[in-house]
Amino acid sequence: MKTIALLIASNIFMTFAWYGHLRFQGVALWKTILISWGIAFFEYCLMVPANRLGFAGGWTGFQLKIIQEVITLVIFSVFAVFYLKQAFELRYLLSFICIIGAVYFAFKK
């Protein structure tokens, strides 16, 4: 569970680093890049230990990547709806269901 908790926390930072600036179109691009790098530093401080713990705990690199993508989509969905004020459409839900299928096959023994 530590791996999952660290992945969730790291994805919150990364989502803000990559997409948080979209609400501030008036800020110079170079400033946006520097701020995003600063935020991303904290994401790396969480993501690297998450992957190391997960790998040491028996997850493969493929499994770590796939679960990270699912977490990213969940975090981004909440972010897009509440921060960017975008509608969550049925087509996105259907796309996510396909990705959940990928998780099933990645973890199936």
A tleap script that builds the chain and sets N, CA, C and O, in Angstrom:
source leaprc.protein.ff14SB
mol = sequence {
  NMET LYS THR ILE ALA LEU LEU ILE ALA SER
  ASN ILE PHE MET THR PHE ALA TRP TYR GLY
  HIE LEU ARG PHE GLN GLY VAL ALA LEU TRP
  LYS THR ILE LEU ILE SER TRP GLY ILE ALA
  PHE PHE GLU TYR CYS LEU MET VAL PRO ALA
  ASN ARG LEU GLY PHE ALA GLY GLY TRP THR
  GLY PHE GLN LEU LYS ILE ILE GLN GLU VAL
  ILE THR LEU VAL ILE PHE SER VAL PHE ALA
  VAL PHE TYR LEU LYS GLN ALA PHE GLU LEU
  ARG TYR LEU LEU SER PHE ILE CYS ILE ILE
  GLY ALA VAL TYR PHE ALA PHE LYS CLYS
}
set mol.1.N position { 0.818 -1.209 0.000 }
set mol.1.CA position { 0.000 0.000 0.000 }
set mol.1.C position { 0.857 1.266 0.000 }
set mol.1.O position { 0.406 2.317 -0.454 }
set mol.2.N position { 2.096 1.171 0.508 }
set mol.2.CA position { 2.974 2.345 0.462 }
set mol.2.C position { 3.227 2.767 -0.978 }
set mol.2.O position { 3.251 3.955 -1.298 }
set mol.3.N position { 3.413 1.778 -1.836 }
set mol.3.CA position { 3.660 2.083 -3.247 }
set mol.3.C position { 2.488 2.855 -3.839 }
set mol.3.O position { 2.684 3.867 -4.510 }
set mol.4.N position { 1.283 2.386 -3.595 }
set mol.4.CA position { 0.081 3.041 -4.129 }
set mol.4.C position { -0.052 4.448 -3.559 }
set mol.4.O position { -0.337 5.389 -4.301 }
set mol.5.N position { 0.148 4.605 -2.261 }
set mol.5.CA position { 0.029 5.927 -1.632 }
set mol.5.C position { 1.054 6.907 -2.210 }
set mol.5.O position { 0.727 8.061 -2.485 }
set mol.6.N position { 2.284 6.447 -2.391 }
set mol.6.CA position { 3.317 7.304 -2.978 }
set mol.6.C position { 3.011 7.637 -4.437 }
set mol.6.O position { 3.256 8.758 -4.884 }
set mol.7.N position { 2.482 6.675 -5.172 }
set mol.7.CA position { 2.113 6.933 -6.563 }
set mol.7.C position { 0.984 7.960 -6.660 }
set mol.7.O position { 1.000 8.825 -7.536 }
set mol.8.N position { 0.026 7.863 -5.776 }
set mol.8.CA position { -1.073 8.839 -5.759 }
set mol.8.C position { -0.535 10.233 -5.459 }
set mol.8.O position { -0.847 11.193 -6.163 }
set mol.9.N position { 0.270 10.334 -4.417 }
set mol.9.CA position { 0.823 11.648 -4.047 }
set mol.9.C position { 1.694 12.215 -5.174 }
set mol.9.O position { 1.609 13.403 -5.485 }
set mol.10.N position { 2.519 11.380 -5.775 }
set mol.10.CA position { 3.395 11.866 -6.847 }
set mol.10.C position { 2.587 12.319 -8.056 }
set mol.10.O position { 2.950 13.292 -8.717 }
set mol.11.N position { 1.514 11.634 -8.343 }
set mol.11.CA position { 0.684 12.003 -9.486 }
set mol.11.C position { -0.070 13.303 -9.262 }
set mol.11.O position { -0.340 14.026 -10.221 }
set mol.12.N position { -0.408 13.610 -8.045 }
set mol.12.CA position { -1.032 14.902 -7.754 }
set mol.12.C position { -0.060 16.022 -8.101 }
set mol.12.O position { -0.433 16.994 -8.757 }
set mol.13.N position { 1.189 15.884 -7.657 }
set mol.13.CA position { 2.204 16.887 -7.993 }
set mol.13.C position { 2.407 16.985 -9.502 }
set mol.13.O position { 2.462 18.086 -10.051 }
set mol.14.N position { 2.519 15.842 -10.174 }
set mol.14.CA position { 2.813 15.871 -11.599 }
set mol.14.C position { 1.653 16.446 -12.405 }
set mol.14.O position { 1.871 17.145 -13.394 }
set mol.15.N position { 0.445 16.161 -11.995 }
set mol.15.CA position { -0.707 16.718 -12.703 }
set mol.15.C position { -0.697 18.239 -12.625 }
set mol.15.O position { -0.956 18.915 -13.620 }
set mol.16.N position { -0.400 18.776 -11.452 }
set mol.16.CA position { -0.306 20.229 -11.332 }
set mol.16.C position { 0.888 20.778 -12.115 }
set mol.16.O position { 0.800 21.860 -12.694 }
set mol.17.N position { 1.993 20.049 -12.136 }
set mol.17.CA position { 3.169 20.507 -12.886 }
set mol.17.C position { 2.871 20.570 -14.386 }
set mol.17.O position { 3.265 21.519 -15.063 }
set mol.18.N position { 2.182 19.566 -14.893 }
set mol.18.CA position { 1.941 19.484 -16.331 }
set mol.18.C position { 0.745 20.309 -16.796 }
set mol.18.O position { 0.763 20.863 -17.896 }
set mol.19.N position { -0.296 20.395 -15.963 }
set mol.19.CA position { -1.552 20.983 -16.432 }
set mol.19.C position { -2.045 22.175 -15.621 }
set mol.19.O position { -2.948 22.882 -16.068 }
set mol.20.N position { -1.488 22.415 -14.459 }
set mol.20.CA position { -1.957 23.499 -13.607 }
set mol.20.C position { -1.845 24.870 -14.246 }
set mol.20.O position { -2.649 25.758 -13.964 }
set mol.21.N position { -0.871 25.041 -15.089 }
set mol.21.CA position { -0.627 26.331 -15.738 }
set mol.21.C position { -1.673 26.675 -16.792 }
set mol.21.O position { -1.730 27.821 -17.237 }
set mol.22.N position { -2.494 25.727 -17.200 }
set mol.22.CA position { -3.459 25.989 -18.266 }
set mol.22.C position { -4.474 27.071 -17.896 }
set mol.22.O position { -5.056 27.713 -18.770 }
set mol.23.N position { -4.678 27.265 -16.599 }
set mol.23.CA position { -5.590 28.329 -16.162 }
set mol.23.C position { -4.912 29.690 -16.123 }
set mol.23.O position { -5.570 30.699 -15.871 }
set mol.24.N position { -3.623 29.734 -16.365 }
set mol.24.CA position { -2.862 30.984 -16.273 }
set mol.24.C position { -2.154 31.269 -17.589 }
set mol.24.O position { -0.925 31.298 -17.652 }
set mol.25.N position { -2.929 31.474 -18.622 }
set mol.25.CA position { -2.375 31.687 -19.961 }
set mol.25.C position { -1.560 32.976 -20.069 }
set mol.25.O position { -0.744 33.113 -20.980 }
set mol.26.N position { -1.772 33.923 -19.148 }
set mol.26.CA position { -1.065 35.192 -19.205 }
set mol.26.C position { 0.349 35.151 -18.651 }
set mol.26.O position { 1.110 36.102 -18.830 }
set mol.27.N position { 0.708 34.072 -17.987 }
set mol.27.CA position { 2.050 33.946 -17.410 }
set mol.27.C position { 3.021 33.553 -18.521 }
set mol.27.O position { 2.715 32.696 -19.350 }
set mol.28.N position { 4.181 34.179 -18.528 }
set mol.28.CA position { 5.193 33.893 -19.556 }
set mol.28.C position { 5.559 32.411 -19.539 }
set mol.28.O position { 5.643 31.791 -18.478 }
set mol.29.N position { 5.776 31.856 -20.725 }
set mol.29.CA position { 6.072 30.429 -20.850 }
set mol.29.C position { 7.306 30.029 -20.057 }
set mol.29.O position { 7.308 28.973 -19.424 }
set mol.30.N position { 8.354 30.843 -20.075 }
set mol.30.CA position { 9.580 30.482 -19.343 }
set mol.30.C position { 9.313 30.398 -17.844 }
set mol.30.O position { 9.893 29.553 -17.163 }
set mol.31.N position { 8.443 31.260 -17.322 }
set mol.31.CA position { 8.089 31.190 -15.900 }
set mol.31.C position { 7.292 29.922 -15.610 }
set mol.31.O position { 7.498 29.254 -14.597 }
set mol.32.N position { 6.383 29.611 -16.520 }
set mol.32.CA position { 5.576 28.399 -16.366 }
set mol.32.C position { 6.460 27.155 -16.340 }
set mol.32.O position { 6.240 26.243 -15.543 }
set mol.33.N position { 7.454 27.129 -17.211 }
set mol.33.CA position { 8.362 25.981 -17.261 }
set mol.33.C position { 9.141 25.854 -15.953 }
set mol.33.O position { 9.249 24.756 -15.407 }
set mol.34.N position { 9.675 26.938 -15.454 }
set mol.34.CA position { 10.434 26.888 -14.192 }
set mol.34.C position { 9.562 26.460 -13.020 }
set mol.34.O position { 9.982 25.653 -12.191 }
set mol.35.N position { 8.355 26.996 -12.952 }
set mol.35.CA position { 7.433 26.614 -11.872 }
set mol.35.C position { 7.084 25.130 -11.989 }
set mol.35.O position { 7.055 24.409 -10.991 }
set mol.36.N position { 6.821 24.685 -13.214 }
set mol.36.CA position { 6.483 23.272 -13.426 }
set mol.36.C position { 7.641 22.359 -13.033 }
set mol.36.O position { 7.418 21.309 -12.429 }
set mol.37.N position { 8.864 22.739 -13.363 }
set mol.37.CA position { 10.027 21.958 -12.942 }
set mol.37.C position { 10.134 21.888 -11.425 }
set mol.37.O position { 10.453 20.842 -10.860 }
set mol.38.N position { 9.862 23.010 -10.779 }
set mol.38.CA position { 9.899 23.026 -9.317 }
set mol.38.C position { 8.885 22.079 -8.703 }
set mol.38.O position { 9.186 21.367 -7.745 }
set mol.39.N position { 7.685 22.075 -9.259 }
set mol.39.CA position { 6.649 21.163 -8.765 }
set mol.39.C position { 7.028 19.718 -9.070 }
set mol.39.O position { 6.845 18.833 -8.233 }
set mol.40.N position { 7.559 19.480 -10.278 }
set mol.40.CA position { 7.913 18.119 -10.691 }
set mol.40.C position { 9.016 17.516 -9.819 }
set mol.40.O position { 9.092 16.296 -9.671 }
set mol.41.N position { 9.861 18.354 -9.247 }
set mol.41.CA position { 10.905 17.835 -8.351 }
set mol.41.C position { 10.283 17.017 -7.223 }
set mol.41.O position { 10.771 15.938 -6.888 }
set mol.42.N position { 9.205 17.537 -6.641 }
set mol.42.CA position { 8.549 16.830 -5.542 }
set mol.42.C position { 7.878 15.546 -6.031 }
set mol.42.O position { 7.793 14.558 -5.302 }
set mol.43.N position { 7.405 15.579 -7.272 }
set mol.43.CA position { 6.828 14.363 -7.855 }
set mol.43.C position { 7.895 13.271 -7.930 }
set mol.43.O position { 7.635 12.121 -7.578 }
set mol.44.N position { 9.081 13.627 -8.385 }
set mol.44.CA position { 10.167 12.655 -8.483 }
set mol.44.C position { 10.585 12.131 -7.109 }
set mol.44.O position { 10.940 10.960 -6.970 }
set mol.45.N position { 10.542 12.988 -6.105 }
set mol.45.CA position { 10.898 12.570 -4.743 }
set mol.45.C position { 9.932 11.520 -4.195 }
set mol.45.O position { 10.261 10.811 -3.245 }
set mol.46.N position { 8.758 11.419 -4.781 }
set mol.46.CA position { 7.774 10.420 -4.375 }
set mol.46.C position { 7.715 9.237 -5.345 }
set mol.46.O position { 7.562 8.093 -4.919 }
set mol.47.N position { 7.836 9.509 -6.638 }
set mol.47.CA position { 7.706 8.465 -7.649 }
set mol.47.C position { 8.863 7.467 -7.593 }
set mol.47.O position { 8.644 6.260 -7.693 }
set mol.48.N position { 10.069 7.955 -7.435 }
set mol.48.CA position { 11.220 7.056 -7.424 }
set mol.48.C position { 11.140 6.064 -6.251 }
set mol.48.O position { 11.328 4.866 -6.466 }
set mol.49.N position { 10.871 6.521 -5.029 }
set mol.49.CA position { 10.713 5.546 -3.939 }
set mol.49.C position { 9.517 4.607 -4.143 }
set mol.49.O position { 9.575 3.435 -3.773 }
set mol.50.N position { 8.437 5.125 -4.733 }
set mol.50.CA position { 7.263 4.273 -4.988 }
set mol.50.C position { 7.641 3.114 -5.908 }
set mol.50.O position { 7.302 1.961 -5.640 }
set mol.51.N position { 8.337 3.429 -6.980 }
set mol.51.CA position { 8.734 2.378 -7.913 }
set mol.51.C position { 9.741 1.411 -7.298 }
set mol.51.O position { 9.686 0.205 -7.539 }
set mol.52.N position { 10.640 1.940 -6.520 }
set mol.52.CA position { 11.635 1.076 -5.887 }
set mol.52.C position { 10.981 0.128 -4.883 }
set mol.52.O position { 11.301 -1.059 -4.836 }
set mol.53.N position { 10.053 0.670 -4.075 }
set mol.53.CA position { 9.336 -0.175 -3.105 }
set mol.53.C position { 8.485 -1.228 -3.808 }
set mol.53.O position { 8.468 -2.393 -3.410 }
set mol.54.N position { 7.787 -0.811 -4.846 }
set mol.54.CA position { 6.944 -1.755 -5.574 }
set mol.54.C position { 7.746 -2.864 -6.229 }
set mol.54.O position { 7.354 -4.030 -6.197 }
set mol.55.N position { 8.864 -2.493 -6.819 }
set mol.55.CA position { 9.723 -3.481 -7.477 }
set mol.55.C position { 10.307 -4.448 -6.449 }
set mol.55.O position { 10.344 -5.658 -6.671 }
set mol.56.N position { 10.761 -3.902 -5.325 }
set mol.56.CA position { 11.309 -4.749 -4.256 }
set mol.56.C position { 10.224 -5.650 -3.668 }
set mol.56.O position { 10.514 -6.733 -3.159 }
set mol.57.N position { 8.976 -5.194 -3.742 }
set mol.57.CA position { 7.856 -5.970 -3.220 }
set mol.57.C position { 7.332 -7.016 -4.185 }
set mol.57.O position { 6.376 -7.725 -3.871 }
set mol.58.N position { 7.951 -7.122 -5.365 }
set mol.58.CA position { 7.577 -8.189 -6.282 }
set mol.58.C position { 6.826 -7.754 -7.534 }
set mol.58.O position { 6.515 -8.596 -8.377 }
set mol.59.N position { 6.528 -6.481 -7.679 }
set mol.59.CA position { 5.868 -6.019 -8.898 }
set mol.59.C position { 6.900 -5.894 -10.012 }
set mol.59.O position { 8.054 -5.542 -9.767 }
set mol.60.N position { 6.479 -6.181 -11.221 }
set mol.60.CA position { 7.368 -6.012 -12.358 }
set mol.60.C position { 7.335 -4.544 -12.799 }
set mol.60.O position { 6.453 -3.783 -12.401 }
set mol.61.N position { 8.294 -4.171 -13.613 }
set mol.61.CA position { 8.291 -2.822 -14.166 }
set mol.61.C position { 7.025 -2.550 -14.964 }
set mol.61.O position { 6.478 -1.449 -14.911 }
set mol.62.N position { 6.563 -3.544 -15.699 }
set mol.62.CA position { 5.329 -3.387 -16.466 }
set mol.62.C position { 4.133 -3.130 -15.555 }
set mol.62.O position { 3.305 -2.263 -15.835 }
set mol.63.N position { 4.047 -3.883 -14.473 }
set mol.63.CA position { 2.936 -3.708 -13.539 }
set mol.63.C position { 2.977 -2.333 -12.889 }
set mol.63.O position { 1.942 -1.685 -12.734 }
set mol.64.N position { 4.157 -1.890 -12.511 }
set mol.64.CA position { 4.291 -0.556 -11.919 }
set mol.64.C position { 3.830 0.525 -12.884 }
set mol.64.O position { 3.133 1.460 -12.489 }
set mol.65.N position { 4.213 0.400 -14.136 }
set mol.65.CA position { 3.837 1.408 -15.127 }
set mol.65.C position { 2.329 1.409 -15.374 }
set mol.65.O position { 1.713 2.472 -15.464 }
set mol.66.N position { 1.748 0.247 -15.482 }
set mol.66.CA position { 0.314 0.162 -15.760 }
set mol.66.C position { -0.506 0.700 -14.594 }
set mol.66.O position { -1.466 1.439 -14.812 }
set mol.67.N position { -0.153 0.349 -13.372 }
set mol.67.CA position { -0.904 0.860 -12.217 }
set mol.67.C position { -0.703 2.369 -12.092 }
set mol.67.O position { -1.620 3.085 -11.689 }
set mol.68.N position { 0.488 2.853 -12.433 }
set mol.68.CA position { 0.758 4.286 -12.395 }
set mol.68.C position { -0.125 5.019 -13.395 }
set mol.68.O position { -0.607 6.113 -13.103 }
set mol.69.N position { -0.342 4.439 -14.557 }
set mol.69.CA position { -1.189 5.072 -15.571 }
set mol.69.C position { -2.642 5.144 -15.112 }
set mol.69.O position { -3.321 6.142 -15.356 }
set mol.70.N position { -3.116 4.105 -14.458 }
set mol.70.CA position { -4.493 4.130 -13.936 }
set mol.70.C position { -4.628 5.218 -12.872 }
set mol.70.O position { -5.595 5.979 -12.876 }
set mol.71.N position { -3.670 5.288 -11.974 }
set mol.71.CA position { -3.692 6.327 -10.945 }
set mol.71.C position { -3.653 7.703 -11.592 }
set mol.71.O position { -4.373 8.610 -11.173 }
set mol.72.N position { -2.815 7.861 -12.610 }
set mol.72.CA position { -2.720 9.137 -13.314 }
set mol.72.C position { -4.070 9.533 -13.913 }
set mol.72.O position { -4.478 10.691 -13.818 }
set mol.73.N position { -4.750 8.589 -14.519 }
set mol.73.CA position { -6.050 8.896 -15.126 }
set mol.73.C position { -7.100 9.285 -14.092 }
set mol.73.O position { -7.905 10.186 -14.328 }
set mol.74.N position { -7.090 8.615 -12.960 }
set mol.74.CA position { -8.048 8.957 -11.903 }
set mol.74.C position { -7.753 10.352 -11.358 }
set mol.74.O position { -8.654 11.181 -11.234 }
set mol.75.N position { -6.493 10.603 -11.036 }
set mol.75.CA position { -6.101 11.917 -10.514 }
set mol.75.C position { -6.413 13.002 -11.540 }
set mol.75.O position { -6.962 14.049 -11.197 }
set mol.76.N position { -6.061 12.746 -12.802 }
set mol.76.CA position { -6.304 13.752 -13.829 }
set mol.76.C position { -7.798 13.994 -14.030 }
set mol.76.O position { -8.208 15.131 -14.260 }
set mol.77.N position { -8.600 12.967 -13.948 }
set mol.77.CA position { -10.049 13.136 -14.115 }
set mol.77.C position { -10.616 14.074 -13.059 }
set mol.77.O position { -11.392 14.977 -13.371 }
set mol.78.N position { -10.227 13.856 -11.815 }
set mol.78.CA position { -10.678 14.736 -10.734 }
set mol.78.C position { -10.169 16.155 -10.974 }
set mol.78.O position { -10.912 17.124 -10.816 }
set mol.79.N position { -8.918 16.269 -11.351 }
set mol.79.CA position { -8.302 17.563 -11.633 }
set mol.79.C position { -9.027 18.286 -12.767 }
set mol.79.O position { -9.347 19.469 -12.648 }
set mol.80.N position { -9.287 17.574 -13.869 }
set mol.80.CA position { -9.928 18.195 -15.027 }
set mol.80.C position { -11.341 18.677 -14.709 }
set mol.80.O position { -11.756 19.741 -15.168 }
set mol.81.N position { -12.068 17.905 -13.934 }
set mol.81.CA position { -13.441 18.286 -13.600 }
set mol.81.C position { -13.470 19.450 -12.615 }
set mol.81.O position { -14.210 20.411 -12.821 }
set mol.82.N position { -12.683 19.377 -11.560 }
set mol.82.CA position { -12.776 20.380 -10.495 }
set mol.82.C position { -11.860 21.592 -10.690 }
set mol.82.O position { -12.218 22.700 -10.292 }
set mol.83.N position { -10.695 21.398 -11.289 }
set mol.83.CA position { -9.754 22.505 -11.451 }
set mol.83.C position { -9.893 23.182 -12.815 }
set mol.83.O position { -9.938 24.408 -12.913 }
set mol.84.N position { -9.962 22.355 -13.869 }
set mol.84.CA position { -10.084 22.912 -15.214 }
set mol.84.C position { -11.541 23.140 -15.622 }
set mol.84.O position { -11.815 23.755 -16.652 }
set mol.85.N position { -12.475 22.638 -14.804 }
set mol.85.CA position { -13.919 22.828 -15.047 }
set mol.85.C position { -14.356 22.212 -16.388 }
set mol.85.O position { -15.123 22.813 -17.140 }
set mol.86.N position { -13.858 21.014 -16.665 }
set mol.86.CA position { -14.224 20.328 -17.899 }
set mol.86.C position { -15.181 19.179 -17.585 }
set mol.86.O position { -15.099 18.556 -16.527 }
set mol.87.N position { -16.070 18.919 -18.504 }
set mol.87.CA position { -17.058 17.851 -18.310 }
set mol.87.C position { -16.404 16.482 -18.478 }
set mol.87.O position { -15.529 16.291 -19.322 }
set mol.88.N position { -16.851 15.538 -17.653 }
set mol.88.CA position { -16.398 14.152 -17.785 }
set mol.88.C position { -17.433 13.428 -18.645 }
set mol.88.O position { -18.571 13.223 -18.223 }
set mol.89.N position { -17.032 13.050 -19.837 }
set mol.89.CA position { -17.957 12.482 -20.810 }
set mol.89.C position { -17.921 10.958 -20.799 }
set mol.89.O position { -16.967 10.345 -20.319 }
set mol.90.N position { -18.969 10.368 -21.331 }
set mol.90.CA position { -19.087 8.914 -21.387 }
set mol.90.C position { -17.911 8.287 -22.132 }
set mol.90.O position { -17.434 7.222 -21.740 }
set mol.91.N position { -17.445 8.917 -23.180 }
set mol.91.CA position { -16.332 8.347 -23.958 }
set mol.91.C position { -15.065 8.210 -23.114 }
set mol.91.O position { -14.270 7.295 -23.332 }
set mol.92.N position { -14.875 9.117 -22.150 }
set mol.92.CA position { -13.718 8.998 -21.258 }
set mol.92.C position { -13.893 7.807 -20.325 }
set mol.92.O position { -12.946 7.057 -20.087 }
set mol.93.N position { -15.092 7.633 -19.800 }
set mol.93.CA position { -15.363 6.488 -18.940 }
set mol.93.C position { -15.113 5.184 -19.697 }
set mol.93.O position { -14.478 4.273 -19.167 }
set mol.94.N position { -15.601 5.092 -20.911 }
set mol.94.CA position { -15.401 3.878 -21.703 }
set mol.94.C position { -13.922 3.630 -21.986 }
set mol.94.O position { -13.469 2.485 -21.979 }
set mol.95.N position { -13.178 4.689 -22.232 }
set mol.95.CA position { -11.730 4.558 -22.439 }
set mol.95.C position { -11.056 4.026 -21.183 }
set mol.95.O position { -10.179 3.166 -21.261 }
set mol.96.N position { -11.462 4.532 -20.034 }
set mol.96.CA position { -10.871 4.089 -18.773 }
set mol.96.C position { -11.190 2.630 -18.485 }
set mol.96.O position { -10.364 1.910 -17.925 }
set mol.97.N position { -12.372 2.198 -18.862 }
set mol.97.CA position { -12.730 0.791 -18.668 }
set mol.97.C position { -11.779 -0.101 -19.460 }
set mol.97.O position { -11.374 -1.159 -18.977 }
set mol.98.N position { -11.427 0.311 -20.651 }
set mol.98.CA position { -10.454 -0.456 -21.451 }
set mol.98.C position { -9.101 -0.523 -20.750 }
set mol.98.O position { -8.433 -1.557 -20.777 }
set mol.99.N position { -8.707 0.565 -20.133 }
set mol.99.CA position { -7.421 0.589 -19.423 }
set mol.99.C position { -7.471 -0.297 -18.186 }
set mol.99.O position { -6.483 -0.949 -17.850 }
set mol.100.N position { -8.605 -0.325 -17.514 }
set mol.100.CA position { -8.766 -1.227 -16.365 }
set mol.100.C position { -8.605 -2.674 -16.841 }
set mol.100.O position { -8.057 -3.508 -16.119 }
set mol.101.N position { -9.072 -2.966 -18.027 }
set mol.101.CA position { -8.849 -4.295 -18.607 }
set mol.101.C position { -7.375 -4.593 -18.751 }
set mol.101.O position { -6.943 -5.722 -18.517 }
set mol.102.N position { -6.596 -3.595 -19.135 }
set mol.102.CA position { -5.148 -3.773 -19.251 }
set mol.102.C position { -4.534 -4.111 -17.897 }
set mol.102.O position { -3.627 -4.938 -17.814 }
set mol.103.N position { -5.022 -3.481 -16.851 }
set mol.103.CA position { -4.524 -3.770 -15.508 }
set mol.103.C position { -4.820 -5.222 -15.144 }
set mol.103.O position { -3.965 -5.927 -14.606 }
set mol.104.N position { -6.017 -5.651 -15.437 }
set mol.104.CA position { -6.380 -7.050 -15.164 }
set mol.104.C position { -5.396 -8.007 -15.816 }
set mol.104.O position { -4.882 -8.920 -15.169 }
set mol.105.N position { -5.140 -7.794 -17.094 }
set mol.105.CA position { -4.248 -8.715 -17.809 }
set mol.105.C position { -2.792 -8.592 -17.328 }
set mol.105.O position { -2.060 -9.582 -17.337 }
set mol.106.N position { -2.374 -7.417 -16.920 }
set mol.106.CA position { -1.002 -7.234 -16.441 }
set mol.106.C position { -0.751 -7.942 -15.117 }
set mol.106.O position { 0.354 -8.422 -14.862 }
set mol.107.N position { -1.782 -8.006 -14.274 }
set mol.107.CA position { -1.609 -8.607 -12.952 }
set mol.107.C position { -2.092 -10.057 -12.893 }
set mol.107.O position { -1.897 -10.728 -11.879 }
set mol.108.N position { -2.711 -10.543 -13.950 }
set mol.108.CA position { -3.204 -11.930 -13.999 }
set mol.108.C position { -2.027 -12.876 -14.057 }
set mol.108.O position { -1.075 -12.664 -14.807 }
set mol.109.N position { -2.107 -13.921 -13.258 }
set mol.109.CA position { -1.013 -14.904 -13.245 }
set mol.109.C position { -1.377 -16.136 -14.012 }
set mol.109.O position { -0.574 -17.065 -14.104 }
savepdb mol mol.pdb
quit
